[in-house]
CSV table of C-alpha atoms in Angstrom, one decimal:
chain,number,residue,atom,x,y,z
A,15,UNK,CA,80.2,91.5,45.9
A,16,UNK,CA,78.2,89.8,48.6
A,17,UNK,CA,75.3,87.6,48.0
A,18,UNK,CA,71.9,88.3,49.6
A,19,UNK,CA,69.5,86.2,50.0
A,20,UNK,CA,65.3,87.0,51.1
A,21,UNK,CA,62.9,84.3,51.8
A,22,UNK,CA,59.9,85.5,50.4
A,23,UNK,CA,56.4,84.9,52.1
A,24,UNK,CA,54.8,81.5,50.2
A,25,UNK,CA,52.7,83.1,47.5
A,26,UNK,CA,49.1,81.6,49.4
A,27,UNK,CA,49.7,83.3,52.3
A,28,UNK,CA,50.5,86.8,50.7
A,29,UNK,CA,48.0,86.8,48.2
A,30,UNK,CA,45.2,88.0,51.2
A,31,UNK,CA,47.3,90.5,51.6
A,32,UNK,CA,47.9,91.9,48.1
A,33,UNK,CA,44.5,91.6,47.2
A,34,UNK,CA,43.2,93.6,49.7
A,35,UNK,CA,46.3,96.3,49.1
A,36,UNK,CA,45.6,96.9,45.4
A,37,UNK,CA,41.8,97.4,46.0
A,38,UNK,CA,42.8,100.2,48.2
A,39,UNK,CA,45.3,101.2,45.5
A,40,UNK,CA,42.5,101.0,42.8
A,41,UNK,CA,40.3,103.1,45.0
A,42,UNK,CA,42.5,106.2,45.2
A,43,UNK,CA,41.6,109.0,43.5
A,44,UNK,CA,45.4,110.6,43.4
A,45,UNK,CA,47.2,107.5,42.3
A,46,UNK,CA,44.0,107.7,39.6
A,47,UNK,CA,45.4,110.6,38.3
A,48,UNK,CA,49.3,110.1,37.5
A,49,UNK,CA,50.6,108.0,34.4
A,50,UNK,CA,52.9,104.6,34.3
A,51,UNK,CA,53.0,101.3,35.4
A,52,UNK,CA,52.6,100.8,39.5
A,53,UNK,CA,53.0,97.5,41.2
A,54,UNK,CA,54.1,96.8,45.0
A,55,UNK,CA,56.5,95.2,46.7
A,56,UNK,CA,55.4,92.4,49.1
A,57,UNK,CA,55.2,94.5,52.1
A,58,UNK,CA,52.3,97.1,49.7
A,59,UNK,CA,55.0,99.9,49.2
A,60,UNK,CA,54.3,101.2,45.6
A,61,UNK,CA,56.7,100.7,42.7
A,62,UNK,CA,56.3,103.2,39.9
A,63,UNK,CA,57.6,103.3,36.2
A,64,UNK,CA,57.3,105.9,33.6
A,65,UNK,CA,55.3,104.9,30.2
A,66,UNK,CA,56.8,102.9,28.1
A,67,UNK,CA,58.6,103.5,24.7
A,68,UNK,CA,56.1,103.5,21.3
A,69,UNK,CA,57.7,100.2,20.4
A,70,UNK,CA,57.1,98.3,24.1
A,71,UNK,CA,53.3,99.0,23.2
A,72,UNK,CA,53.2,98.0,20.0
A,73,UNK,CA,55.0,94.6,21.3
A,74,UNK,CA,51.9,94.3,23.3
A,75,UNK,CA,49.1,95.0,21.1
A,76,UNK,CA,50.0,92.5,18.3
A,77,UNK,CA,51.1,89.5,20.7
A,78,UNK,CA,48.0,90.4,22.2
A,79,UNK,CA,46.4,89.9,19.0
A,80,UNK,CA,48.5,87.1,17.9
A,81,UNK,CA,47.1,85.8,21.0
A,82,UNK,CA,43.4,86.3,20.5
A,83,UNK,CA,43.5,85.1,17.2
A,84,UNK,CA,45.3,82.0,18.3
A,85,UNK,CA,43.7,80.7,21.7
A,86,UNK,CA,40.3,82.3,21.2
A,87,UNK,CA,38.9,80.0,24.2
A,88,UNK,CA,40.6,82.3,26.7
A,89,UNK,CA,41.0,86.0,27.2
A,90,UNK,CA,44.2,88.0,26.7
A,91,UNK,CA,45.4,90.6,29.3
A,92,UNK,CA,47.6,93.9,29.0
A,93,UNK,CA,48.9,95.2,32.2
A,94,UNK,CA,47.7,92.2,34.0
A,95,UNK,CA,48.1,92.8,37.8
A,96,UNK,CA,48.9,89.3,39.7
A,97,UNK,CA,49.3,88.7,43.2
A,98,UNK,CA,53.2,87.2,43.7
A,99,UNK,CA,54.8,86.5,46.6
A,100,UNK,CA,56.6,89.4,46.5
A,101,UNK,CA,53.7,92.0,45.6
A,102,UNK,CA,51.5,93.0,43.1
A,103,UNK,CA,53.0,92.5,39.6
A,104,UNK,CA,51.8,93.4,36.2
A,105,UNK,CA,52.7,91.1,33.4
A,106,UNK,CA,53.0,93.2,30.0
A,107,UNK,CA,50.4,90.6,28.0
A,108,UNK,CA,48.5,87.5,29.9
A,109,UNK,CA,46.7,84.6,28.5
A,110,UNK,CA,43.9,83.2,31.0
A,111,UNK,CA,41.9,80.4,30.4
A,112,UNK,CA,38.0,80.1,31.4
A,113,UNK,CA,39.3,78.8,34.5
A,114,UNK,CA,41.4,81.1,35.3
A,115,UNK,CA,39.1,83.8,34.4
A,116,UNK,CA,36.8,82.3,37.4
A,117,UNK,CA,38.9,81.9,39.8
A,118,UNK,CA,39.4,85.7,39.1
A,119,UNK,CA,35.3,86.3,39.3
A,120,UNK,CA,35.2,90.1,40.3
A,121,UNK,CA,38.4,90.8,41.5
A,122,UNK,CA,40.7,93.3,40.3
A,123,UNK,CA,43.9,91.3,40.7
A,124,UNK,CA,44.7,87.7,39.6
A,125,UNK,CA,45.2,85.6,42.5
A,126,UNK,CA,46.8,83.4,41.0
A,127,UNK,CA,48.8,83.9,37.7
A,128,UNK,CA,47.0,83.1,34.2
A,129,UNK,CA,48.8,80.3,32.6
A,130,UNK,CA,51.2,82.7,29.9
A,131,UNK,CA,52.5,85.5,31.0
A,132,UNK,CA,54.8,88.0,28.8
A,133,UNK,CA,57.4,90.1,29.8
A,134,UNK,CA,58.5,92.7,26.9
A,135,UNK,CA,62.0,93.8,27.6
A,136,UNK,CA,63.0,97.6,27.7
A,137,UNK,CA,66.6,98.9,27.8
A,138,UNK,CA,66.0,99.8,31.4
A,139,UNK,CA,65.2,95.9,32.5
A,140,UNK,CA,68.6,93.9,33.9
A,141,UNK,CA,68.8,89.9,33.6
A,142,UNK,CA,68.4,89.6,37.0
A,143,UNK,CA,64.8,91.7,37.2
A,144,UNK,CA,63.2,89.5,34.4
A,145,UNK,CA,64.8,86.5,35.9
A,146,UNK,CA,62.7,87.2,39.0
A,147,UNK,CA,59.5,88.0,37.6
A,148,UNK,CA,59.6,84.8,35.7
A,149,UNK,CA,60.3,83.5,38.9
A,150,UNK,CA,57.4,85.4,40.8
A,151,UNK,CA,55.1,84.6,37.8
A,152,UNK,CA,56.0,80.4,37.9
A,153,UNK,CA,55.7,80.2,41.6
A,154,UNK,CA,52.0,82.2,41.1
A,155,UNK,CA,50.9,79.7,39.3
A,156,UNK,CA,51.9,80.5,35.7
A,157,UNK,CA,52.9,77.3,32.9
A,158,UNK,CA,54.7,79.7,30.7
A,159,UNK,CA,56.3,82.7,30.3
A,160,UNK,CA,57.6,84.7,27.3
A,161,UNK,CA,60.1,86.9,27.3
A,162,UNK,CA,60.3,89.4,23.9
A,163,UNK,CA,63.0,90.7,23.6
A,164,UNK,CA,63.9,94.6,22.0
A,165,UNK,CA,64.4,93.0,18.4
A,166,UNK,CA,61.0,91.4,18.8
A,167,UNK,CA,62.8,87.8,19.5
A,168,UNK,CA,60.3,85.2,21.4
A,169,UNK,CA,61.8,83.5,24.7
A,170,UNK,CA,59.5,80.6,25.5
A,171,UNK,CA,59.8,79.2,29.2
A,172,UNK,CA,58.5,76.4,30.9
A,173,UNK,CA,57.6,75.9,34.7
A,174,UNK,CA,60.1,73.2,36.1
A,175,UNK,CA,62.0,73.4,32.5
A,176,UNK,CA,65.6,74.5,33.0
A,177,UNK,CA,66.0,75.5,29.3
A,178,UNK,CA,63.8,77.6,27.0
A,179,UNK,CA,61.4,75.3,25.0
A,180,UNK,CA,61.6,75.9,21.3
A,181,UNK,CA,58.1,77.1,20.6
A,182,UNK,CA,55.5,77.3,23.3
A,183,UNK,CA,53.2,74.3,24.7
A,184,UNK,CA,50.4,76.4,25.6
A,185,UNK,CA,50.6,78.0,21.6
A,186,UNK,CA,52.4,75.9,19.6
A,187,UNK,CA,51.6,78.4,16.5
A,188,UNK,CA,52.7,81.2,18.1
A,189,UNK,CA,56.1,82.8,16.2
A,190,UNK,CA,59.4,82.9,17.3
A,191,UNK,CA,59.9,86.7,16.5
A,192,UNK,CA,57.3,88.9,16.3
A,193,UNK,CA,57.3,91.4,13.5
A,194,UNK,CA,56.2,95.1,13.5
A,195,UNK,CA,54.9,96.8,10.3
């Protein structure tokens, strides 16, 4: 199989771009009306998935909580559209600090990443498409993400950290597998 590379657009100089795109996108009354996920690619063409499965969302609303409860100085996102170099993407669950949250001020995508960002895997997701968002989401600006996986296993990754840290540094409390009732 041959190997292709793309050199993406640095992330600065597509953010204008993207920002301006999903205001457009937010504004449309059709897209308004039909269900899933949408994010673009880096050149505003829209990416579409179906709802998740029960268990995905129930991932995201207790690490959410887990979250809130944990680093109560920040806010805690679901669905959290950042700008990337290659389009808008939504991280499952984001963790932003004050900061962060005005850099943000009243727009309706991060510029830049939050700090955490979580990526809860479905059977549908291949190595190679987290691998890419984690890359997207370090290169925006993110210090961690988490990656949980379908058993409800915790992935903690570091920018500029090869191997997966044993528990977080943003939230050392945080556990390594989350439990549903």
């Amino acid at each position: 199989m041959a190997t292709l590379t793309i050199e993406l657009p640095p992330h600065k100089t597509q953010t204008g771009f993207n920002l301006r795109h999903w205001a457009e996108l937010l504004d449309d009354p059709e897209l308004a009306k039909i269900e899933g996920r949408i994010e673009t690619d880096r050149h505003g063409h829209i990416i579409m998935s179906p709802p998740p499965a029960p268990s995905h969302g129930s991932f995201q609303v207790r690490i959410s909580y887990l979250l809130t409860d944990l680093m109560p100085r920040g806010r805690v996102f679901s669905e959290c559209p950042i700008s990337t170099a290659d389009g808008v993407k939504a991280a499952d669950v984001a963790w932003a600090s004050p900061q962060r949250l005005r850099e943000l001020g009243n727009r309706a995508c991060f510029p830049q990443a939050p700090e955490l960002c979580v990526e809860i895997l479905s059977p549908s997701n291949t190595e190679a498409e987290i691998e890419e968002k984690t890359a997207l989401y370090f290169d925006a600006g993110a210090r961690e993400v988490w990656i949980c996986a379908l058993s409800g296993a915790m992935k903690f990754l570091a920018r500029g950290l090869a191997r997966p840290l044993r528990t977080s540094q943003l939230c050392p409390k945080f556990p390594k597998r989350i439990e549903l009732p």
